[in-house]
Short mmCIF file of C-alpha atoms in Angstrom, two decimals:
data_model
loop_
_atom_site.label_atom_id
_atom_site.label_comp_id
_atom_site.label_asym_id
_atom_site.label_seq_id
_atom_site.Cartn_x
_atom_site.Cartn_y
_atom_site.Cartn_z
CA MET D 5 -17.84 -2.92 10.85
CA PRO D 6 -15.62 -5.99 10.68
CA GLU D 7 -11.95 -6.81 10.75
CA PHE D 8 -10.30 -5.15 7.53
CA ARG D 9 -9.24 -8.36 5.38
CA PHE D 10 -6.14 -8.88 3.43
CA THR D 11 -6.87 -11.00 0.60
CA LEU D 12 -4.24 -13.66 0.31
CA PRO D 13 -5.54 -16.83 -2.15
CA ALA D 14 -4.54 -20.31 -1.64
CA ILE D 15 -0.90 -21.13 -3.28
CA GLY D 16 -2.52 -23.42 -5.61
CA ALA D 17 -4.81 -20.62 -7.04
CA LEU D 18 -1.62 -18.39 -8.43
CA TYR D 19 -2.10 -17.36 -11.83
CA SER D 20 0.86 -19.03 -14.14
CA ASP D 21 3.00 -15.95 -14.54
CA GLN D 22 2.58 -15.61 -10.41
CA GLN D 23 3.93 -18.94 -10.25
CA LEU D 24 7.08 -18.53 -12.17
CA ALA D 25 7.92 -15.67 -10.04
CA TYR D 26 7.22 -17.61 -6.58
CA ASP D 27 8.98 -20.74 -7.66
CA PRO D 28 12.94 -19.31 -7.67
CA ARG D 29 14.67 -20.24 -4.36
CA GLU D 30 16.98 -17.59 -5.85
CA SER D 31 16.67 -13.69 -5.81
CA VAL D 32 13.90 -11.97 -7.91
CA LEU D 33 12.48 -8.75 -8.94
CA VAL D 34 8.97 -8.88 -9.23
CA SER D 35 7.39 -6.14 -11.41
CA GLY D 36 3.78 -5.49 -12.50
CA GLY D 37 0.99 -2.80 -12.45
CA PRO D 38 -1.62 -2.78 -9.54
CA GLY D 39 -3.33 -5.77 -9.04
CA SER D 40 -1.09 -8.17 -10.68
CA GLY D 41 0.22 -9.91 -7.39
CA LYS D 42 3.16 -8.56 -6.58
CA THR D 43 2.37 -8.06 -2.87
CA VAL D 44 0.88 -11.63 -2.78
CA ILE D 45 4.07 -12.95 -4.40
CA THR D 46 6.24 -11.61 -1.94
CA ILE D 47 4.00 -12.73 0.63
CA PHE D 48 3.85 -16.27 -0.25
CA ARG D 49 7.73 -16.43 -0.50
CA PHE D 50 8.30 -14.78 3.04
CA LEU D 51 5.93 -17.93 4.05
CA ARG D 52 8.19 -19.96 2.65
CA SER D 53 11.23 -18.71 3.90
CA VAL D 54 9.16 -18.59 7.61
CA SER D 55 8.42 -22.43 6.86
CA ASP D 56 12.46 -23.26 6.01
CA ASP D 57 13.32 -21.56 9.45
CA ARG D 58 15.34 -19.05 7.49
CA ASP D 59 16.61 -15.80 9.09
CA MET D 60 14.54 -13.22 7.02
CA MET D 61 12.85 -9.81 7.05
CA LEU D 62 10.30 -8.19 5.28
CA PHE D 63 10.42 -4.74 4.74
CA THR D 64 7.55 -2.19 3.42
CA PHE D 65 7.53 1.81 3.11
CA HIS D 66 4.15 2.62 4.99
CA ASN D 67 2.94 1.21 8.39
CA THR D 68 -0.44 0.67 6.88
CA LEU D 69 0.63 -2.48 4.82
CA ILE D 70 2.56 -3.75 8.29
CA TYR D 71 -0.80 -3.69 9.91
CA THR D 72 -3.02 -5.24 7.12
CA ILE D 73 -0.13 -8.31 6.95
CA ARG D 74 0.24 -8.98 10.64
CA GLY D 75 -3.67 -9.18 11.12
CA MET D 76 -3.92 -11.45 8.23
CA LEU D 77 -0.96 -13.93 9.31
CA LYS D 78 -2.47 -13.73 12.67
CA GLU D 79 -5.68 -14.65 11.87
CA ARG D 80 -4.57 -17.50 9.37
CA ALA D 81 -1.93 -18.36 11.70
CA GLU D 82 -2.28 -22.24 11.46
CA GLU D 83 -3.14 -22.30 7.91
CA LEU D 84 -0.01 -20.52 6.84
CA PHE D 85 2.68 -21.32 9.62
CA GLY D 86 1.43 -25.18 9.95
CA GLU D 87 3.25 -26.34 13.33
CA LEU D 88 4.79 -23.54 14.56
CA ASP D 89 4.33 -22.86 18.54
CA GLN D 90 2.35 -19.77 18.66
CA GLN D 91 5.49 -17.85 20.34
CA LYS D 92 7.29 -18.33 17.35
CA ILE D 93 4.27 -17.03 15.20
CA ASN D 94 4.16 -14.04 17.58
CA ASN D 95 7.87 -13.18 16.97
CA ILE D 96 7.27 -13.52 13.34
CA VAL D 97 4.51 -11.43 13.53
CA GLU D 98 6.22 -8.71 15.47
CA ASN D 99 9.62 -8.85 14.69
CA ARG D 100 9.87 -9.86 11.05
CA LEU D 101 7.70 -7.56 9.27
CA ALA D 102 9.02 -3.73 9.51
CA THR D 103 9.17 -0.52 7.61
CA PHE D 104 12.38 0.03 6.18
CA VAL D 105 12.55 3.67 7.84
CA ARG D 106 11.67 2.21 11.30
CA TRP D 107 14.04 -0.60 11.07
CA HIS D 108 17.06 1.64 10.04
CA TYR D 109 16.25 4.08 12.79
CA LEU D 110 16.15 1.34 15.59
CA ASN D 111 19.26 -0.85 14.16
CA ILE D 112 21.49 1.54 12.25
CA LYS D 113 20.48 5.25 12.70
CA TYR D 114 18.25 8.18 11.35
CA TYR D 115 17.44 7.09 7.58
CA ASN D 116 18.97 9.45 5.42
CA ASP D 117 17.54 8.98 1.87
CA LYS D 118 20.06 11.00 0.19
CA GLU D 119 22.98 9.10 2.00
CA VAL D 120 25.58 8.52 -0.46
CA ASN D 121 26.55 4.95 -1.58
CA GLU D 122 29.74 4.50 0.32
CA THR D 123 28.56 5.95 3.99
CA MET D 124 25.26 3.73 3.67
CA GLY D 125 27.46 0.49 2.65
CA ASN D 126 29.51 1.14 5.63
CA ASN D 127 26.41 1.54 7.85
CA PHE D 128 25.17 -1.98 6.69
CA ARG D 129 28.52 -3.53 7.34
CA GLN D 130 28.54 -2.19 10.67
CA TYR D 131 25.28 -3.57 11.35
CA ILE D 132 26.23 -7.38 10.10
CA ARG D 133 29.51 -6.85 12.15
CA ASP D 134 28.18 -5.34 15.14
CA LYS D 135 24.89 -6.59 15.96
CA ARG D 136 24.70 -9.68 13.91
CA ARG D 137 28.24 -11.32 14.68
CA GLY D 138 29.06 -10.79 11.11
CA ASN D 139 25.78 -13.24 9.91
CA LYS D 140 23.79 -11.77 6.91
CA PHE D 141 20.16 -12.51 6.91
CA ASP D 142 19.14 -15.46 4.98
CA GLU D 143 16.62 -13.45 3.11
CA LEU D 144 15.35 -10.03 2.79
CA PHE D 145 11.90 -9.19 0.93
CA PHE D 146 10.98 -5.32 -0.24
CA ASP D 147 7.20 -4.74 -0.99
CA GLU D 148 6.81 -1.52 -2.77
CA GLY D 149 10.57 -1.44 -3.80
CA GLN D 150 10.00 1.97 -5.61
CA ASP D 151 9.82 3.80 -2.49
CA LEU D 152 13.27 3.23 -1.63
CA PRO D 153 16.14 5.03 -3.42
CA PRO D 154 18.91 3.21 -5.38
CA ASN D 155 21.47 3.88 -2.19
CA VAL D 156 19.77 0.96 -0.59
CA TYR D 157 20.16 -1.45 -3.84
CA ASN D 158 23.42 -0.06 -4.66
CA ASN D 159 24.23 -2.19 -0.97
CA ALA D 160 21.58 -4.56 -0.42
CA ALA D 161 23.89 -7.63 -0.63
CA GLU D 162 25.96 -6.65 2.29
CA LEU D 163 22.65 -7.27 4.17
CA SER D 164 21.72 -10.32 2.41
CA ASP D 165 22.79 -12.70 -0.53
CA THR D 166 19.15 -13.48 -1.43
CA ILE D 167 16.60 -10.75 -2.10
CA THR D 168 13.00 -10.19 -3.38
CA VAL D 169 12.11 -6.74 -4.47
CA GLY D 170 8.10 -6.28 -5.85
CA ALA D 171 8.38 -2.76 -7.57
CA ASP D 172 5.93 -0.87 -9.95
CA ARG D 173 7.11 2.29 -12.26
CA ALA D 174 3.56 3.88 -12.37
CA GLN D 175 3.59 4.17 -8.51
CA ASN D 176 7.24 6.05 -8.31
CA TYR D 177 5.63 8.73 -6.00
CA ARG D 178 8.81 9.59 -4.38
CA GLN D 179 10.62 10.19 -7.26
CA TYR D 180 13.74 8.38 -6.64
CA TYR D 181 13.73 7.10 -10.03
CA GLY D 182 13.27 8.94 -13.88
CA GLU D 183 10.46 8.13 -15.65
CA ASP D 184 9.89 4.50 -16.41
CA GLN D 185 13.24 3.91 -14.99
CA VAL D 186 12.20 1.82 -11.90
CA GLU D 187 12.84 -1.84 -12.29
CA ASP D 188 15.70 -1.24 -14.81
CA ILE D 189 17.81 0.81 -12.04
CA ILE D 190 16.97 -1.86 -9.05
CA LEU D 191 17.72 -4.68 -11.28
CA ASP D 192 20.86 -3.23 -12.50
CA SER D 193 21.79 -2.22 -8.94
CA LEU D 194 21.19 -5.69 -7.68
CA LYS D 195 22.96 -7.51 -10.55
CA GLU D 196 26.28 -6.13 -9.94
CA GLN D 197 26.20 -7.78 -6.20
CA ILE D 198 24.11 -10.82 -6.99
CA ASP D 199 22.18 -13.42 -9.31
CA ILE D 200 18.89 -12.15 -9.77
CA ASP D 201 16.02 -12.38 -12.45
CA LEU D 202 13.00 -10.11 -13.59
CA TYR D 203 9.67 -11.72 -13.37
CA TYR D 204 6.93 -9.45 -15.13
CA LEU D 205 3.38 -9.93 -13.82
CA GLY D 206 0.89 -8.93 -16.90
CA GLY D 207 -2.41 -9.62 -15.38
CA ASN D 208 -4.49 -7.43 -13.24
CA HIS D 209 -6.91 -9.71 -10.81
CA ARG D 210 -8.15 -6.91 -8.90
CA ASN D 211 -10.31 -4.35 -10.72
CA THR D 212 -13.39 -4.46 -13.01
CA ARG D 213 -13.26 -3.30 -16.33
CA GLU D 214 -15.00 -0.14 -15.31
CA ILE D 215 -12.79 0.77 -12.55
CA PHE D 216 -9.55 0.38 -14.56
CA ASP D 217 -10.74 2.34 -17.39
CA LEU D 218 -11.44 5.19 -14.84
CA ALA D 219 -7.66 4.99 -13.69
CA LYS D 220 -6.36 5.21 -16.66
CA LYS D 221 -8.03 8.31 -17.55
CA PHE D 222 -6.03 10.48 -14.48
CA VAL D 223 -2.64 9.20 -16.36
CA SER D 224 -3.56 9.86 -19.94
CA GLY D 225 -0.18 10.44 -20.96
CA ASP D 226 1.45 7.40 -19.56
CA LEU D 227 1.75 5.55 -22.82
CA ARG D 228 2.36 1.90 -20.82
CA VAL D 229 -0.36 2.38 -18.71
CA GLN D 230 -2.64 3.35 -21.93
CA GLY D 231 -1.63 0.23 -23.52
CA ILE D 232 -3.05 -2.23 -21.20
CA ASP D 233 -5.80 -3.71 -22.76
CA SER D 234 -8.49 -4.21 -19.93
CA SER D 235 -11.29 -5.87 -22.26
CA SER D 236 -10.35 -9.42 -20.74
CA LEU D 237 -11.12 -7.86 -17.09
CA ARG D 238 -14.76 -8.77 -15.54
CA SER D 239 -17.20 -6.27 -15.99
CA GLY D 240 -19.19 -4.39 -12.89
CA ASN D 241 -20.81 -1.25 -11.57
CA ALA D 242 -20.38 2.00 -12.97
CA PRO D 243 -17.80 4.55 -11.16
CA GLN D 244 -19.56 7.27 -9.47
CA ILE D 245 -18.49 10.49 -9.74
CA GLU D 246 -20.42 13.77 -7.90
CA THR D 247 -18.96 16.98 -8.48
CA ASP D 248 -21.80 19.01 -6.99
CA LEU D 249 -21.81 18.21 -3.36
CA ASN D 250 -21.33 20.44 -0.45
CA ARG D 251 -19.04 18.85 2.54
CA GLN D 252 -21.68 17.70 4.51
CA GLN D 253 -23.41 15.92 1.87
CA GLN D 254 -20.45 13.88 0.75
CA PHE D 255 -20.18 12.99 4.54
CA GLU D 256 -23.85 11.90 4.31
CA ASN D 257 -22.72 9.68 1.31
CA ILE D 258 -19.73 8.01 2.98
CA ARG D 259 -22.14 7.14 6.05
CA THR D 260 -24.70 5.76 3.07
CA ILE D 261 -22.20 3.74 1.59
CA ILE D 262 -20.85 2.13 4.78
CA ALA D 263 -24.45 1.37 5.88
CA ALA D 264 -24.97 -0.32 2.90
CA ASN D 265 -22.00 -2.57 2.92
CA PRO D 266 -21.43 -3.75 6.43
CA ASN D 267 -19.33 -6.87 5.24
CA SER D 268 -17.12 -5.02 2.81
CA ASN D 269 -13.54 -3.49 3.08
CA ILE D 270 -14.16 -0.03 2.51
CA GLY D 271 -11.09 2.53 1.57
CA ILE D 272 -12.02 6.20 2.34
CA LEU D 273 -8.95 7.93 0.54
CA VAL D 274 -7.87 11.63 0.95
CA HIS D 275 -5.34 14.27 0.57
CA PHE D 276 -4.24 15.78 3.86
CA THR D 277 -4.35 14.68 7.64
CA ASP D 278 -7.09 17.06 8.45
CA ASP D 279 -9.32 15.21 5.96
CA ILE D 280 -9.10 12.25 7.82
CA ASN D 281 -9.62 14.16 11.31
CA ASP D 282 -12.90 15.99 9.33
CA ILE D 283 -14.32 12.28 8.38
CA LYS D 284 -13.26 10.49 11.81
CA LYS D 285 -15.07 13.41 13.68
CA ASP D 286 -18.08 13.25 11.73
CA LEU D 287 -18.28 9.38 11.86
CA ILE D 288 -17.78 9.79 16.08
CA GLU D 289 -20.75 12.45 15.77
CA HIS D 290 -22.56 9.62 14.33
CA ASP D 291 -22.22 7.07 16.98
CA PHE D 292 -19.19 5.62 15.14
CA SER D 293 -15.93 4.67 16.94
CA CYS D 294 -12.26 3.65 16.46
CA ALA D 295 -11.88 2.76 20.30
CA GLU D 296 -10.55 -0.67 20.94
CA ASP D 297 -14.00 -1.41 22.68
CA ALA D 298 -16.05 -0.07 19.84
CA PRO D 299 -19.41 -2.22 18.78
CA GLU D 300 -18.09 -4.13 15.69
CA ALA D 301 -21.03 -2.46 13.53
CA LEU D 302 -19.78 0.91 14.41
CA SER D 303 -16.54 0.61 14.55
CA PHE D 304 -13.79 2.16 12.25
CA SER D 305 -9.65 2.74 11.50
CA TYR D 306 -7.59 5.38 10.28
CA TYR D 307 -3.89 5.77 9.92
CA TYR D 308 -1.75 8.87 9.29
CA ASN D 309 1.99 9.25 10.66
CA GLY D 310 1.79 11.16 14.31
CA MET D 311 -2.13 10.04 14.71
CA ASP D 312 -3.24 9.73 18.30
CA LYS D 313 -0.79 6.78 19.78
CA GLU D 314 -4.00 5.17 21.89
CA ASP D 315 -5.80 4.82 18.27
CA GLU D 316 -2.71 3.70 16.86
CA ARG D 317 -2.15 0.90 19.50
CA THR D 318 -5.70 -0.22 18.77
CA LEU D 319 -4.63 -0.23 14.80
CA LYS D 320 -1.99 -2.36 15.59
CA LYS D 321 -4.23 -4.94 17.74
CA GLN D 322 -7.05 -4.74 14.77
CA LEU D 323 -7.51 -2.91 11.77
CA ARG D 324 -11.05 -2.34 10.84
CA THR D 325 -13.09 -1.42 7.78
CA PRO D 326 -14.27 1.48 6.73
CA PHE D 327 -10.52 2.39 6.69
CA ILE D 328 -9.19 6.01 6.15
CA THR D 329 -6.12 7.32 5.22
CA THR D 330 -4.38 8.95 2.47
CA PHE D 331 -3.68 8.61 -1.10
CA GLU D 332 0.27 8.55 -0.04
CA SER D 333 -0.38 5.39 2.20
CA CYS D 334 -2.81 3.26 0.33
CA LYS D 335 -0.38 1.55 -1.81
CA GLY D 336 -0.06 -2.45 -1.18
CA LEU D 337 -4.18 -2.33 -0.07
CA GLU D 338 -6.95 -3.34 -1.59
CA PHE D 339 -10.74 -2.96 -0.98
CA ASP D 340 -14.15 -3.91 -2.10
CA ILE D 341 -14.93 0.01 -2.43
CA VAL D 342 -12.91 2.94 -2.64
CA ILE D 343 -14.43 6.46 -1.59
CA MET D 344 -12.69 9.55 -2.77
CA PRO D 345 -14.58 12.38 -0.94
CA LEU D 346 -13.12 15.75 -0.36
CA PHE D 347 -11.91 15.87 -4.31
CA GLU D 348 -12.14 19.20 -4.50
CA LEU D 349 -8.86 19.81 -2.59
CA SER D 350 -6.92 18.11 -5.69
CA ASP D 351 -6.01 21.42 -7.31
CA VAL D 352 -4.35 22.38 -3.76
CA ALA D 353 -2.76 19.04 -3.55
CA MET D 354 -1.23 18.57 -6.87
CA LYS D 355 0.29 22.51 -6.51
CA LYS D 356 1.16 22.33 -2.62
CA PHE D 357 4.49 20.63 -1.11
CA ASN D 358 5.00 18.39 1.88
CA ARG D 359 7.98 18.17 4.09
CA GLU D 360 9.74 16.25 1.80
CA GLY D 361 9.36 18.67 -1.25
CA ARG D 362 7.07 16.69 -3.20
CA HIS D 363 3.37 17.50 -4.34
CA TYR D 364 0.81 15.98 -1.92
CA ALA D 365 -0.67 14.23 -5.05
CA THR D 366 -0.03 13.61 -8.71
CA SER D 367 -1.93 11.86 -11.35
CA SER D 368 -0.29 8.49 -10.42
CA HIS D 369 -1.64 8.85 -6.73
CA TYR D 370 -5.16 8.91 -8.31
CA TYR D 371 -4.00 5.92 -10.57
CA VAL D 372 -3.15 4.15 -7.61
CA ALA D 373 -6.44 5.17 -5.72
CA VAL D 374 -8.33 4.02 -7.85
CA THR D 375 -6.85 0.59 -8.54
CA ARG D 376 -7.50 -0.19 -5.18
CA ALA D 377 -11.05 -0.80 -5.56
CA LYS D 378 -12.26 -4.21 -6.44
CA ASN D 379 -16.03 -3.17 -7.02
CA ASP D 380 -17.18 0.14 -6.52
CA ILE D 381 -15.48 3.40 -6.66
CA PHE D 382 -17.05 6.66 -5.27
CA ILE D 383 -15.59 10.40 -6.03
CA PHE D 384 -17.12 12.96 -4.66
CA SER D 385 -16.47 16.81 -4.65
CA GLU D 386 -17.82 20.25 -4.26
CA TYR D 387 -16.72 21.19 -7.79
CA LYS D 388 -15.10 19.58 -10.94
CA PRO D 389 -11.11 20.05 -10.13
CA ARG D 390 -8.51 19.74 -12.95
CA SER D 391 -7.63 16.57 -12.38
CA LEU D 392 -11.56 15.64 -13.15
CA GLY D 393 -11.02 17.77 -16.99
CA PHE D 394 -12.04 14.14 -18.39
CA TYR D 395 -15.38 13.86 -16.66
CA VAL D 396 -18.42 14.80 -18.28
CA LYS D 397 -21.42 14.70 -15.77
CA GLU D 398 -24.28 13.61 -18.63
CA GLU D 399 -22.07 10.34 -19.48
CA GLN D 400 -22.40 9.18 -15.92
CA PRO D 401 -25.74 9.30 -14.04
CA ASN D 402 -26.23 9.08 -10.51
CA VAL D 403 -26.63 5.43 -9.49
CA MET D 404 -26.37 5.96 -5.77
CA ASP D 405 -30.00 5.09 -5.43
CA LYS D 406 -29.49 1.91 -7.85
CA LEU D 407 -26.70 0.76 -5.65
CA PHE D 408 -28.22 1.50 -2.14
#
């Protein structure tokens, strides 16, 4: 399968609200729902900083987005970076993009999200003093800003006076903020240190009406999401939900979809790392490979924290589709097609706690996962879990035969 493509439009194609968020040279907090363009604006502002030869860093929370951005920047280096020499481009791609947790570990110490404000501030000041000779970054960029706690933003001006943050309260998985408080808290924290303005992106430029309407059903209690009018979105294929498939039938459907869409970005999103390994095993048993020398037509990628090191090295060089990862790691990404198999495990995932004391999945995880899809969404399950309580089989006939 081909390399995964991160879709970055031409800068002249930005929508009016996106252009307003891009234009300022000063600090901005960019808010908006899935598909509104928060990551696109963050990347364009980052690229402008590169063009201006500024000293900057772009932080994400998960490696998956880092890998996709790196691939896109390398592929479009001449178009995006202009006359920069290859060595400088490589330096930017490899050293100016990082997860905040990894950067903090390498430059300060092991990251503690419960660090008290005073200690966090002292750590940032010491880093600037000792490792940067007192020079702050010219600019900092935080994508998926809701994944970092308030103590980071309470002290962010110790690192830079110009800061871009993209955040969405509906994607507040880590629950550092109270309900509907993400943007307010981040903005107030930064306003105490620097001049910063809020820009809201109101559109959804990714999903079809049918896909977004399905996503809304997972968060029926979220009044803000329910108030979003989907009538202006483009029409597309009906979502496919099947709740009577055993594990092998689900895997067969995955392979059928892959075979029928050789040029599409396909995301396979699951609850647990064991699910990733089970799908990986099935694909390998049917001649697919995630090795670096895998034939393009039969290659795939996967990601989870602690994955096989050789596979991760290959992933860093080239992220290919289909791409298998967890609901937790899919934020910031988009796919032509999203497949959510083994969904019967939703009942377990919404009760079971991970090592950080959070549920493996919430209704917000599913809302975000469905909105990763541009054209088609498939949910496969052995039985109907409680999270699909809204689903009525008679209302959604099987469309697999029609699509493929």
